[in-house]
Amino acid sequence: MLRPALPAALLLFIAVMLRSGAMDALLSFLDYGAGVLALVSLSVTVLWGLAATDRMVLHSGHRLLAQAVHRGTGVAGLGFLGLHIWVKISQAHTDATAAAVPFTDGARPGLIGLGTLAAYVFVAVAVTGAVRGAFTGITASRWWRGLHMSAYVAWGLALVHGLRAGRGPAGYALAGYAICLVAVAVRLALRMRDSRRNTGELP
């Protein structure tokens, strides 16, 4: 008996949201917050990806858990990224062409273009990460590793885009960006140190 009532309840909920102005408030928040959520999620993804490669502290079971969290936060980050792009287009802050083709935005081609490039790299890293088993052999594995590590570059581009492309960041957003930057830098430095100690060369 509840099933027929669910669509009606959903429609009523949407109507109340629209009537009360809550939807406008939500869009106003997402106009600014979706990009921040995307960057924070992808920063956490980078951190868990680094943690998943740790062999000094983590056991194999812990590394498998870290990889699962790495994938989960990556999916969340891409979801927030898609939401961020949709909101910016729907609010006429940019257009679909500029979102799809780097450096074609009329007002801020450079900064919007960095975000577009970062988005493409993140998607490529996610897709190749999902089909990692297809990259067999030494040469293919090196290609996969190089592409996967390009996420660091994309993350840096996204950070610049987030700080400079829109309105000035609020204090909480700036603090979040700073924490993400410091955390990733420290964890990457530790990984490089451990790699030098174990192999005598960079990862």
PDB file of C-alpha atoms in Angstrom:
ATOM      1  CA  MET A   1       0.000   0.000   0.000  1.00  0.00           C
ATOM      2  CA  LEU A   2       2.961   2.294   0.531  1.00  0.00           C
ATOM      3  CA  ARG A   3       4.311   2.015  -3.019  1.00  0.00           C
ATOM      4  CA  PRO A   4       1.613   4.131  -4.706  1.00  0.00           C
ATOM      5  CA  ALA A   5       2.053   6.790  -2.017  1.00  0.00           C
ATOM      6  CA  LEU A   6       5.803   7.158  -2.516  1.00  0.00           C
ATOM      7  CA  PRO A   7       5.672   9.024  -5.882  1.00  0.00           C
ATOM      8  CA  ALA A   8       2.947  11.311  -4.537  1.00  0.00           C
ATOM      9  CA  ALA A   9       4.973  11.998  -1.397  1.00  0.00           C
ATOM     10  CA  LEU A  10       8.047  12.730  -3.524  1.00  0.00           C
ATOM     11  CA  LEU A  11       6.126  15.143  -5.751  1.00  0.00           C
ATOM     12  CA  LEU A  12       4.670  16.846  -2.687  1.00  0.00           C
ATOM     13  CA  PHE A  13       8.147  17.173  -1.185  1.00  0.00           C
ATOM     14  CA  ILE A  14       9.506  18.740  -4.390  1.00  0.00           C
ATOM     15  CA  ALA A  15       6.553  21.131  -4.581  1.00  0.00           C
ATOM     16  CA  VAL A  16       7.107  22.251  -0.981  1.00  0.00           C
ATOM     17  CA  MET A  17      10.826  22.701  -1.651  1.00  0.00           C
ATOM     18  CA  LEU A  18      10.125  24.866  -4.687  1.00  0.00           C
ATOM     19  CA  ARG A  19       7.397  26.848  -2.944  1.00  0.00           C
ATOM     20  CA  SER A  20       9.460  27.561   0.155  1.00  0.00           C
ATOM     21  CA  GLY A  21      12.542  28.662  -1.762  1.00  0.00           C
ATOM     22  CA  ALA A  22      14.611  25.815  -0.301  1.00  0.00           C
ATOM     23  CA  MET A  23      15.586  24.682  -3.783  1.00  0.00           C
ATOM     24  CA  ASP A  24      17.022  28.117  -4.539  1.00  0.00           C
ATOM     25  CA  ALA A  25      18.961  27.977  -1.284  1.00  0.00           C
ATOM     26  CA  LEU A  26      20.256  24.519  -2.177  1.00  0.00           C
ATOM     27  CA  LEU A  27      21.371  25.680  -5.618  1.00  0.00           C
ATOM     28  CA  SER A  28      23.035  28.699  -4.038  1.00  0.00           C
ATOM     29  CA  PHE A  29      24.991  26.416  -1.726  1.00  0.00           C
ATOM     30  CA  LEU A  30      25.909  23.987  -4.504  1.00  0.00           C
ATOM     31  CA  ASP A  31      26.996  26.891  -6.705  1.00  0.00           C
ATOM     32  CA  TYR A  32      29.891  27.299  -4.315  1.00  0.00           C
ATOM     33  CA  GLY A  33      29.986  24.106  -2.276  1.00  0.00           C
ATOM     34  CA  ALA A  34      29.887  21.390  -4.948  1.00  0.00           C
ATOM     35  CA  GLY A  35      33.333  22.331  -6.237  1.00  0.00           C
ATOM     36  CA  VAL A  36      34.743  22.401  -2.707  1.00  0.00           C
ATOM     37  CA  LEU A  37      33.219  18.978  -1.984  1.00  0.00           C
ATOM     38  CA  ALA A  38      34.681  17.628  -5.226  1.00  0.00           C
ATOM     39  CA  LEU A  39      38.171  18.885  -4.431  1.00  0.00           C
ATOM     40  CA  VAL A  40      38.064  17.649  -0.840  1.00  0.00           C
ATOM     41  CA  SER A  41      36.801  14.219  -1.953  1.00  0.00           C
ATOM     42  CA  LEU A  42      39.477  13.930  -4.635  1.00  0.00           C
ATOM     43  CA  SER A  43      42.129  15.074  -2.144  1.00  0.00           C
ATOM     44  CA  VAL A  44      41.020  12.315   0.226  1.00  0.00           C
ATOM     45  CA  THR A  45      41.179   9.938  -2.749  1.00  0.00           C
ATOM     46  CA  VAL A  46      44.800  10.924  -3.374  1.00  0.00           C
ATOM     47  CA  LEU A  47      45.628  10.418   0.315  1.00  0.00           C
ATOM     48  CA  TRP A  48      44.036   6.967   0.457  1.00  0.00           C
ATOM     49  CA  GLY A  49      45.731   6.035  -2.811  1.00  0.00           C
ATOM     50  CA  LEU A  50      49.069   6.891  -1.234  1.00  0.00           C
ATOM     51  CA  ALA A  51      48.134   4.953   1.896  1.00  0.00           C
ATOM     52  CA  ALA A  52      47.206   1.917  -0.191  1.00  0.00           C
ATOM     53  CA  THR A  53      50.799   1.712  -1.495  1.00  0.00           C
ATOM     54  CA  ASP A  54      52.340   1.711   1.986  1.00  0.00           C
ATOM     55  CA  ARG A  55      54.171  -1.529   2.752  1.00  0.00           C
ATOM     56  CA  MET A  56      56.102  -0.333   5.791  1.00  0.00           C
ATOM     57  CA  VAL A  57      53.148   0.021   8.176  1.00  0.00           C
ATOM     58  CA  LEU A  58      50.059  -1.491   6.551  1.00  0.00           C
ATOM     59  CA  HIS A  59      49.479  -5.203   6.153  1.00  0.00           C
ATOM     60  CA  SER A  60      47.925  -6.598   2.974  1.00  0.00           C
ATOM     61  CA  GLY A  61      44.422  -6.628   4.498  1.00  0.00           C
ATOM     62  CA  HIS A  62      44.764  -2.992   5.515  1.00  0.00           C
ATOM     63  CA  ARG A  63      46.003  -2.079   2.047  1.00  0.00           C
ATOM     64  CA  LEU A  64      42.972  -3.750   0.487  1.00  0.00           C
ATOM     65  CA  LEU A  65      40.736  -1.697   2.779  1.00  0.00           C
ATOM     66  CA  ALA A  66      42.634   1.463   1.843  1.00  0.00           C
ATOM     67  CA  GLN A  67      42.167   0.642  -1.836  1.00  0.00           C
ATOM     68  CA  ALA A  68      38.423   0.208  -1.291  1.00  0.00           C
ATOM     69  CA  VAL A  69      38.193   3.586   0.444  1.00  0.00           C
ATOM     70  CA  HIS A  70      40.357   5.079  -2.328  1.00  0.00           C
ATOM     71  CA  ARG A  71      37.882   3.864  -4.953  1.00  0.00           C
ATOM     72  CA  GLY A  72      34.836   4.935  -2.950  1.00  0.00           C
ATOM     73  CA  THR A  73      36.061   8.476  -2.363  1.00  0.00           C
ATOM     74  CA  GLY A  74      37.092   8.650  -6.012  1.00  0.00           C
ATOM     75  CA  VAL A  75      33.546   7.827  -7.116  1.00  0.00           C
ATOM     76  CA  ALA A  76      32.192  10.417  -4.663  1.00  0.00           C
ATOM     77  CA  GLY A  77      34.656  12.999  -5.973  1.00  0.00           C
ATOM     78  CA  LEU A  78      33.617  12.385  -9.580  1.00  0.00           C
ATOM     79  CA  GLY A  79      29.971  12.639  -8.543  1.00  0.00           C
ATOM     80  CA  PHE A  80      30.558  15.995  -6.880  1.00  0.00           C
ATOM     81  CA  LEU A  81      32.595  17.062  -9.919  1.00  0.00           C
ATOM     82  CA  GLY A  82      29.699  16.265 -12.244  1.00  0.00           C
ATOM     83  CA  LEU A  83      27.337  18.141  -9.932  1.00  0.00           C
ATOM     84  CA  HIS A  84      29.736  21.105  -9.864  1.00  0.00           C
ATOM     85  CA  ILE A  85      29.846  21.260 -13.665  1.00  0.00           C
ATOM     86  CA  TRP A  86      26.067  20.941 -13.980  1.00  0.00           C
ATOM     87  CA  VAL A  87      25.424  23.707 -11.441  1.00  0.00           C
ATOM     88  CA  LYS A  88      27.889  26.093 -13.079  1.00  0.00           C
ATOM     89  CA  ILE A  89      26.293  25.544 -16.498  1.00  0.00           C
ATOM     90  CA  SER A  90      22.723  25.788 -15.165  1.00  0.00           C
ATOM     91  CA  GLN A  91      23.572  29.007 -13.325  1.00  0.00           C
ATOM     92  CA  ALA A  92      25.135  30.457 -16.515  1.00  0.00           C
ATOM     93  CA  HIS A  93      28.573  30.911 -14.946  1.00  0.00           C
ATOM     94  CA  THR A  94      29.956  29.124 -17.991  1.00  0.00           C
ATOM     95  CA  ASP A  95      28.525  27.166 -20.908  1.00  0.00           C
ATOM     96  CA  ALA A  96      28.622  23.573 -22.038  1.00  0.00           C
ATOM     97  CA  THR A  97      31.203  24.298 -24.733  1.00  0.00           C
ATOM     98  CA  ALA A  98      33.639  25.831 -22.255  1.00  0.00           C
ATOM     99  CA  ALA A  99      33.034  22.934 -19.861  1.00  0.00           C
ATOM    100  CA  ALA A 100      33.824  20.422 -22.625  1.00  0.00           C
ATOM    101  CA  VAL A 101      36.579  22.218 -24.554  1.00  0.00           C
ATOM    102  CA  PRO A 102      39.483  23.605 -22.490  1.00  0.00           C
ATOM    103  CA  PHE A 103      40.323  27.317 -22.687  1.00  0.00           C
ATOM    104  CA  THR A 104      37.208  28.378 -24.613  1.00  0.00           C
ATOM    105  CA  ASP A 105      35.377  30.235 -21.841  1.00  0.00           C
ATOM    106  CA  GLY A 106      34.769  33.822 -22.851  1.00  0.00           C
ATOM    107  CA  ALA A 107      35.454  35.466 -19.477  1.00  0.00           C
ATOM    108  CA  ARG A 108      38.133  33.300 -17.829  1.00  0.00           C
ATOM    109  CA  PRO A 109      39.511  30.885 -20.417  1.00  0.00           C
ATOM    110  CA  GLY A 110      42.685  30.043 -18.515  1.00  0.00           C
ATOM    111  CA  LEU A 111      41.212  29.287 -15.105  1.00  0.00           C
ATOM    112  CA  ILE A 112      38.115  27.494 -16.411  1.00  0.00           C
ATOM    113  CA  GLY A 113      40.324  25.589 -18.847  1.00  0.00           C
ATOM    114  CA  LEU A 114      42.469  24.296 -15.977  1.00  0.00           C
ATOM    115  CA  GLY A 115      39.361  22.893 -14.357  1.00  0.00           C
ATOM    116  CA  THR A 116      38.274  21.240 -17.610  1.00  0.00           C
ATOM    117  CA  LEU A 117      41.698  19.647 -18.094  1.00  0.00           C
ATOM    118  CA  ALA A 118      41.728  18.435 -14.491  1.00  0.00           C
ATOM    119  CA  ALA A 119      38.272  16.894 -14.952  1.00  0.00           C
ATOM    120  CA  TYR A 120      39.366  14.985 -18.059  1.00  0.00           C
ATOM    121  CA  VAL A 121      42.459  13.632 -16.317  1.00  0.00           C
ATOM    122  CA  PHE A 122      40.464  12.573 -13.252  1.00  0.00           C
ATOM    123  CA  VAL A 123      37.957  10.736 -15.454  1.00  0.00           C
ATOM    124  CA  ALA A 124      40.771   9.049 -17.423  1.00  0.00           C
ATOM    125  CA  VAL A 125      42.485   7.984 -14.201  1.00  0.00           C
ATOM    126  CA  ALA A 126      39.204   6.610 -12.828  1.00  0.00           C
ATOM    127  CA  VAL A 127      38.412   4.652 -16.001  1.00  0.00           C
ATOM    128  CA  THR A 128      41.890   3.158 -16.330  1.00  0.00           C
ATOM    129  CA  GLY A 129      41.903   2.418 -12.605  1.00  0.00           C
ATOM    130  CA  ALA A 130      38.666   0.464 -12.994  1.00  0.00           C
ATOM    131  CA  VAL A 131      40.169  -1.659 -15.789  1.00  0.00           C
ATOM    132  CA  ARG A 132      43.643  -2.015 -14.358  1.00  0.00           C
ATOM    133  CA  GLY A 133      43.648  -5.728 -15.139  1.00  0.00           C
ATOM    134  CA  ALA A 134      43.753  -4.881 -18.843  1.00  0.00           C
ATOM    135  CA  PHE A 135      47.207  -3.322 -18.426  1.00  0.00           C
ATOM    136  CA  THR A 136      49.281  -6.492 -18.339  1.00  0.00           C
ATOM    137  CA  GLY A 137      52.970  -6.658 -19.082  1.00  0.00           C
ATOM    138  CA  ILE A 138      55.794  -4.355 -18.044  1.00  0.00           C
ATOM    139  CA  THR A 139      55.253  -1.700 -20.726  1.00  0.00           C
ATOM    140  CA  ALA A 140      51.495  -1.503 -20.254  1.00  0.00           C
ATOM    141  CA  SER A 141      51.938  -1.420 -16.488  1.00  0.00           C
ATOM    142  CA  ARG A 142      54.313   1.540 -16.804  1.00  0.00           C
ATOM    143  CA  TRP A 143      51.805   3.362 -18.987  1.00  0.00           C
ATOM    144  CA  TRP A 144      49.089   2.712 -16.417  1.00  0.00           C
ATOM    145  CA  ARG A 145      51.274   3.906 -13.552  1.00  0.00           C
ATOM    146  CA  GLY A 146      52.257   7.076 -15.419  1.00  0.00           C
ATOM    147  CA  LEU A 147      48.642   7.887 -16.245  1.00  0.00           C
ATOM    148  CA  HIS A 148      47.503   7.122 -12.703  1.00  0.00           C
ATOM    149  CA  MET A 149      50.181   9.384 -11.241  1.00  0.00           C
ATOM    150  CA  SER A 150      48.994  12.204 -13.516  1.00  0.00           C
ATOM    151  CA  ALA A 151      46.194  12.540 -10.952  1.00  0.00           C
ATOM    152  CA  TYR A 152      48.683  14.571  -8.892  1.00  0.00           C
ATOM    153  CA  VAL A 153      48.972  17.069 -11.726  1.00  0.00           C
ATOM    154  CA  ALA A 154      45.195  17.156 -12.172  1.00  0.00           C
ATOM    155  CA  TRP A 155      44.769  17.680  -8.449  1.00  0.00           C
ATOM    156  CA  GLY A 156      47.146  20.659  -8.564  1.00  0.00           C
ATOM    157  CA  LEU A 157      45.271  22.150 -11.531  1.00  0.00           C
ATOM    158  CA  ALA A 158      41.971  21.659  -9.702  1.00  0.00           C
ATOM    159  CA  LEU A 159      43.388  23.393  -6.645  1.00  0.00           C
ATOM    160  CA  VAL A 160      44.381  26.470  -8.684  1.00  0.00           C
ATOM    161  CA  HIS A 161      41.010  26.403 -10.452  1.00  0.00           C
ATOM    162  CA  GLY A 162      39.142  26.222  -7.159  1.00  0.00           C
ATOM    163  CA  LEU A 163      41.053  29.074  -5.577  1.00  0.00           C
ATOM    164  CA  ARG A 164      41.055  31.457  -8.527  1.00  0.00           C
ATOM    165  CA  ALA A 165      38.257  30.681 -10.988  1.00  0.00           C
ATOM    166  CA  GLY A 166      35.274  31.864  -8.968  1.00  0.00           C
ATOM    167  CA  ARG A 167      34.584  34.250  -6.149  1.00  0.00           C
ATOM    168  CA  GLY A 168      37.095  34.543  -3.352  1.00  0.00           C
ATOM    169  CA  PRO A 169      37.028  31.425  -1.162  1.00  0.00           C
ATOM    170  CA  ALA A 170      35.391  31.634   2.252  1.00  0.00           C
ATOM    171  CA  GLY A 171      37.515  30.995   5.294  1.00  0.00           C
ATOM    172  CA  TYR A 172      36.340  27.408   5.732  1.00  0.00           C
ATOM    173  CA  ALA A 173      37.008  26.615   2.062  1.00  0.00           C
ATOM    174  CA  LEU A 174      40.469  28.167   2.201  1.00  0.00           C
ATOM    175  CA  ALA A 175      41.226  26.188   5.355  1.00  0.00           C
ATOM    176  CA  GLY A 176      39.997  23.008   3.648  1.00  0.00           C
ATOM    177  CA  TYR A 177      42.200  23.636   0.607  1.00  0.00           C
ATOM    178  CA  ALA A 178      45.204  24.316   2.844  1.00  0.00           C
ATOM    179  CA  ILE A 179      44.644  21.140   4.852  1.00  0.00           C
ATOM    180  CA  CYS A 180      44.329  19.100   1.660  1.00  0.00           C
ATOM    181  CA  LEU A 181      47.512  20.611   0.237  1.00  0.00           C
ATOM    182  CA  VAL A 182      49.553  20.014   3.386  1.00  0.00           C
ATOM    183  CA  ALA A 183      48.206  16.489   3.891  1.00  0.00           C
ATOM    184  CA  VAL A 184      48.931  15.392   0.316  1.00  0.00           C
ATOM    185  CA  ALA A 185      52.381  17.047   0.331  1.00  0.00           C
ATOM    186  CA  VAL A 186      53.371  15.388   3.623  1.00  0.00           C
ATOM    187  CA  ARG A 187      52.075  11.949   2.605  1.00  0.00           C
ATOM    188  CA  LEU A 188      53.764  12.152  -0.804  1.00  0.00           C
ATOM    189  CA  ALA A 189      57.047  13.212   0.807  1.00  0.00           C
ATOM    190  CA  LEU A 190      56.856  10.228   3.174  1.00  0.00           C
ATOM    191  CA  ARG A 191      56.208   7.886   0.271  1.00  0.00           C
ATOM    192  CA  MET A 192      59.179   9.257  -1.673  1.00  0.00           C
ATOM    193  CA  ARG A 193      61.396   8.914   1.398  1.00  0.00           C
ATOM    194  CA  ASP A 194      60.358   5.305   1.942  1.00  0.00           C
ATOM    195  CA  SER A 195      60.857   4.542  -1.737  1.00  0.00           C
ATOM    196  CA  ARG A 196      64.395   5.947  -1.664  1.00  0.00           C
ATOM    197  CA  ARG A 197      65.129   3.944   1.449  1.00  0.00           C
ATOM    198  CA  ASN A 198      63.899   0.707  -0.112  1.00  0.00           C
ATOM    199  CA  THR A 199      65.034   1.006  -3.730  1.00  0.00           C
ATOM    200  CA  GLY A 200      67.388   3.961  -3.892  1.00  0.00           C
ATOM    201  CA  GLU A 201      65.206   5.741  -6.472  1.00  0.00           C
ATOM    202  CA  LEU A 202      61.998   7.727  -6.753  1.00  0.00           C
ATOM    203  CA  PRO A 203      58.657   5.871  -7.011  1.00  0.00           C
TER     204      PRO A 203
END
